[in-house]
Amino acid sequence: MGELIHIGSVMREQTKKTVSLTSSSLDRTCPICGKQVQPVEVELPWKTMMVPGRCECEKEEARKQEELEERRQKRIRIERLFNISMLGPRFAECTFDNWKYRPGSEKVYEACVDYVKNWHTRRKTGEGLIMYGNPGNGKSHLGAAITNSLLARENTVIFANVPNLLLRIQATFDSKKETQSEIMNALQLADLLILDDAGAEKWSSWVETTLYSIINSRYIARLPVIITSNLGISELKDAVGYRTFDRLIETCPIIENTASSYRVEIASQRAKKIKKTTKGA
């Protein structure tokens, strides 16, 4: 038995010598910072061996790449159901630069610009936004501008008209192309969810329950939601339900857009132009 122990000790010593003789060949230079990186010792069941080490900046870079890949895969899953085409031709071109200023829209415009500017903080805290006011005064434009700005920065953003979204979810009941769970999962995973024209949907217990499920899942995950609505605050609360509204007001500053309807202004200008043309004919 003593001889066996002696032989084992000799083998271990020989392994250490072999490792020490070859470890210098494993020295390497970090390709990122240029620092010399020493090999590291790895304990295996049958021996100790040296392997090339990694610099801290290499580890950090690997972590960032893994995170980017996870985000890329998440974006692919979400965009399979919701992509930028959901904005439609009109809203796909909406930016802060082509925003048409009108009196009464200053605060909501500044709030939206600030939201994008400080997106990293908003994403971390789960803070959203509620924009409400008369129809046609630019709330959807601003929501789309936020969407386009954040999509350009590789974030996953869903911009969805609430009545159309609910109809789409209902359509899955008789569909083999997509399921309700797939849609709900995408709504729950996106970095930002913008629900446009909330309160325009016809109320039902199913509508209230579905909206609550969407908002609550994001509330639990601390993921932000932006709401646009043509309703007043008390009307919006009645439309979406108390439980849903309660979660929204905890996480979303409320801003009123008091500007007049841009569409009404365009229609008025068109009418004046037609009247002038007819009068001159």
XYZ file of C-alpha atoms in Angstrom:
281
model
C 0.000 0.000 0.000
C 2.891 2.313 0.892
C 4.437 1.715 -2.510
C 1.181 2.591 -4.239
C 0.960 5.847 -2.309
C 4.535 6.609 -3.236
C 3.842 5.970 -6.907
C 0.717 8.191 -6.727
C 2.749 10.980 -5.171
C 5.380 10.664 -7.866
C 2.713 10.859 -10.573
C 1.200 14.000 -9.032
C 4.602 15.640 -8.810
C 5.327 14.695 -12.404
C 2.000 16.203 -13.502
C 2.813 19.459 -11.684
C 6.209 19.586 -13.362
C 4.616 18.991 -16.748
C 2.042 21.689 -16.086
C 4.682 24.163 -14.920
C 6.824 23.437 -17.961
C 3.977 24.057 -20.401
C 1.992 26.814 -18.652
C 4.231 29.578 -19.982
C 3.171 28.651 -23.492
C -0.414 29.444 -22.491
C 0.336 33.084 -21.697
C -1.624 35.350 -24.003
C -2.319 38.987 -24.729
C -5.857 40.331 -24.357
C -6.995 41.477 -27.829
C -9.135 44.218 -26.263
C -6.860 46.006 -23.788
C -3.448 44.490 -24.603
C -2.886 43.226 -21.067
C -0.852 40.049 -20.510
C -3.187 37.289 -19.316
C -1.822 34.438 -17.226
C -3.197 30.899 -17.569
C -5.474 29.588 -14.859
C -5.347 26.300 -12.991
C -8.255 23.921 -13.427
C -8.840 21.004 -11.079
C -9.958 17.835 -12.839
C -10.785 14.537 -11.107
C -7.589 12.922 -12.300
C -5.180 15.856 -12.551
C -4.598 19.574 -12.380
C -4.086 21.364 -15.661
C -3.524 24.875 -16.928
C -5.764 26.551 -19.494
C -5.573 29.974 -21.171
C -7.021 32.692 -18.952
C -9.421 35.480 -19.894
C -9.019 39.148 -19.093
C -11.819 40.894 -17.170
C -12.640 43.017 -20.197
C -12.980 39.849 -22.296
C -15.398 38.439 -19.723
C -17.389 41.673 -19.801
C -17.449 41.649 -23.599
C -18.655 38.030 -23.599
C -21.411 38.972 -21.132
C -22.492 41.861 -23.370
C -22.557 39.621 -26.431
C -24.695 37.054 -24.604
C -27.091 39.807 -23.553
C -27.276 41.156 -27.111
C -27.998 37.686 -28.443
C -30.763 37.186 -25.885
C -32.292 40.540 -26.895
C -31.965 39.634 -30.585
C -33.768 36.349 -30.053
C -36.497 38.103 -28.043
C -36.920 40.682 -30.786
C -37.255 37.951 -33.410
C -39.969 36.224 -31.361
C -41.887 39.455 -30.853
C -41.514 40.723 -34.414
C -42.883 37.452 -35.717
C -46.230 38.703 -34.386
C -45.736 42.452 -34.048
C -43.457 44.362 -36.366
C -43.005 47.953 -37.446
C -45.616 47.481 -40.194
C -48.247 47.593 -37.448
C -47.695 51.329 -37.380
C -49.044 51.566 -40.906
C -47.705 53.923 -43.607
C -48.916 57.048 -41.789
C -47.429 56.372 -38.365
C -44.297 54.632 -39.661
C -43.041 58.057 -40.761
C -43.895 59.882 -37.527
C -40.913 61.454 -35.784
C -40.322 64.292 -33.367
C -38.779 66.260 -36.228
C -41.935 66.233 -38.360
C -44.226 66.907 -35.403
C -46.590 69.803 -36.142
C -46.635 72.183 -33.209
C -49.940 73.639 -32.021
C -50.765 75.646 -28.892
C -51.591 73.340 -26.008
C -49.284 70.504 -27.076
C -46.061 71.866 -25.581
C -46.051 69.848 -22.355
C -46.973 66.516 -23.901
C -44.397 66.972 -26.671
C -41.642 67.806 -24.178
C -42.655 64.849 -21.996
C -42.350 62.440 -24.930
C -38.970 63.806 -26.026
C -37.747 63.533 -22.437
C -39.107 59.983 -22.229
C -36.907 58.860 -25.116
C -33.938 60.873 -23.868
C -34.129 59.137 -20.485
C -35.318 55.786 -21.794
C -32.694 53.784 -19.934
C -34.043 55.037 -16.600
C -37.684 54.601 -17.658
C -36.977 51.057 -18.789
C -35.308 50.254 -15.484
C -38.073 51.718 -13.297
C -40.985 50.643 -15.508
C -42.321 54.187 -15.765
C -44.749 54.763 -18.619
C -46.983 57.650 -19.646
C -50.661 58.459 -20.097
C -51.505 61.026 -22.776
C -55.109 62.126 -23.089
C -57.025 64.867 -24.844
C -59.310 65.650 -27.759
C -59.207 63.422 -30.856
C -56.813 64.397 -33.618
C -54.407 66.535 -31.604
C -51.293 64.418 -32.138
C -51.197 61.875 -29.320
C -50.849 58.938 -31.708
C -48.149 60.797 -33.648
C -46.132 61.225 -30.459
C -46.633 57.583 -29.499
C -45.420 56.537 -32.941
C -42.460 58.930 -32.691
C -41.429 57.262 -29.425
C -41.821 53.869 -31.104
C -39.668 54.798 -34.098
C -36.998 56.419 -31.923
C -36.622 53.391 -29.662
C -36.830 50.843 -32.478
C -33.884 52.623 -34.090
C -31.946 51.907 -30.890
C -32.611 48.154 -31.083
C -35.376 48.081 -28.479
C -38.453 45.895 -28.809
C -41.508 48.138 -28.995
C -45.116 47.242 -29.755
C -47.424 50.026 -30.938
C -50.976 48.713 -31.001
C -54.367 50.290 -31.538
C -56.402 48.896 -28.641
C -59.672 48.078 -30.489
C -57.739 46.367 -33.300
C -55.541 44.493 -30.840
C -58.549 43.118 -28.966
C -60.180 42.049 -32.236
C -56.979 40.263 -33.193
C -56.874 38.418 -29.879
C -60.515 37.396 -30.301
C -59.757 36.151 -33.817
C -57.305 33.613 -32.401
C -60.210 31.674 -30.915
C -60.946 30.269 -34.393
C -57.461 30.559 -35.872
C -54.705 28.025 -36.424
C -52.151 30.647 -37.502
C -51.584 32.213 -34.093
C -52.774 31.670 -30.556
C -53.907 34.022 -27.833
C -51.018 32.911 -25.640
C -48.498 33.802 -28.372
C -49.901 37.325 -28.679
C -50.153 37.821 -24.927
C -46.601 36.571 -24.448
C -45.283 39.089 -26.987
C -47.233 41.898 -25.300
C -45.736 40.890 -21.962
C -42.127 40.640 -23.191
C -41.657 43.824 -25.242
C -39.376 46.479 -23.771
C -42.166 49.012 -24.282
C -45.863 48.580 -25.039
C -47.790 51.539 -26.467
C -51.561 51.116 -26.372
C -53.080 53.678 -28.700
C -56.669 54.930 -28.453
C -57.452 53.171 -25.185
C -61.113 53.451 -24.267
C -62.331 53.375 -27.867
C -63.085 49.659 -27.551
C -66.600 48.514 -26.705
C -66.695 47.474 -23.057
C -67.326 43.890 -21.995
C -66.149 41.789 -19.080
C -63.809 39.962 -21.497
C -62.303 43.264 -22.666
C -61.742 44.438 -19.091
C -60.216 41.109 -18.053
C -57.936 40.990 -21.099
C -56.679 44.548 -20.620
C -56.047 43.831 -16.955
C -54.065 40.709 -17.832
C -51.863 42.684 -20.239
C -51.247 45.612 -17.900
C -50.834 43.508 -14.767
C -48.270 41.169 -16.332
C -46.148 44.158 -17.326
C -46.695 45.787 -13.944
C -45.360 42.674 -12.204
C -42.350 42.537 -14.546
C -41.776 46.296 -14.118
C -42.073 46.905 -17.846
C -43.396 50.280 -19.058
C -46.691 50.988 -20.814
C -47.686 54.166 -22.648
C -51.378 54.929 -23.083
C -53.031 57.386 -25.465
C -56.730 58.131 -25.125
C -59.366 60.565 -26.323
C -61.233 60.133 -23.045
C -60.991 62.169 -19.891
C -59.313 60.537 -16.906
C -62.526 59.510 -15.115
C -63.944 58.144 -18.371
C -60.731 56.233 -19.053
C -60.906 54.654 -15.594
C -64.442 53.455 -16.301
C -63.441 52.164 -19.747
C -60.435 50.060 -18.713
C -61.638 49.079 -15.250
C -60.545 50.124 -11.773
C -57.869 47.426 -11.284
C -56.188 48.201 -14.598
C -56.380 51.952 -14.059
C -54.997 51.609 -10.532
C -51.823 49.978 -11.869
C -51.487 52.501 -14.667
C -51.636 55.590 -12.466
C -49.012 54.116 -10.136
C -46.493 53.822 -12.949
C -47.580 56.471 -15.474
C -47.467 60.264 -15.170
C -50.658 61.749 -16.655
C -50.394 64.572 -19.200
C -53.231 66.292 -20.994
C -52.828 67.454 -24.580
C -55.074 70.514 -24.801
C -54.306 71.293 -28.439
C -57.144 71.446 -30.931
C -57.681 68.732 -33.519
C -55.202 68.891 -36.369
C -57.598 66.956 -38.566
C -60.371 69.486 -37.929
C -57.951 72.291 -38.812
C -57.009 70.543 -42.066
C -60.677 70.009 -42.922
C -61.419 73.674 -42.192
C -58.545 74.843 -44.376
C -59.673 72.526 -47.165
C -63.236 73.847 -46.929
C -62.005 77.442 -47.117
C -59.868 76.598 -50.128
C -62.789 74.935 -51.915
C -65.053 77.873 -51.083
C -62.491 80.319 -52.404
C -62.002 78.304 -55.595
C -65.756 77.991 -56.143
C -66.278 81.688 -55.529
C -63.640 82.608 -58.056
C -64.999 80.273 -60.736
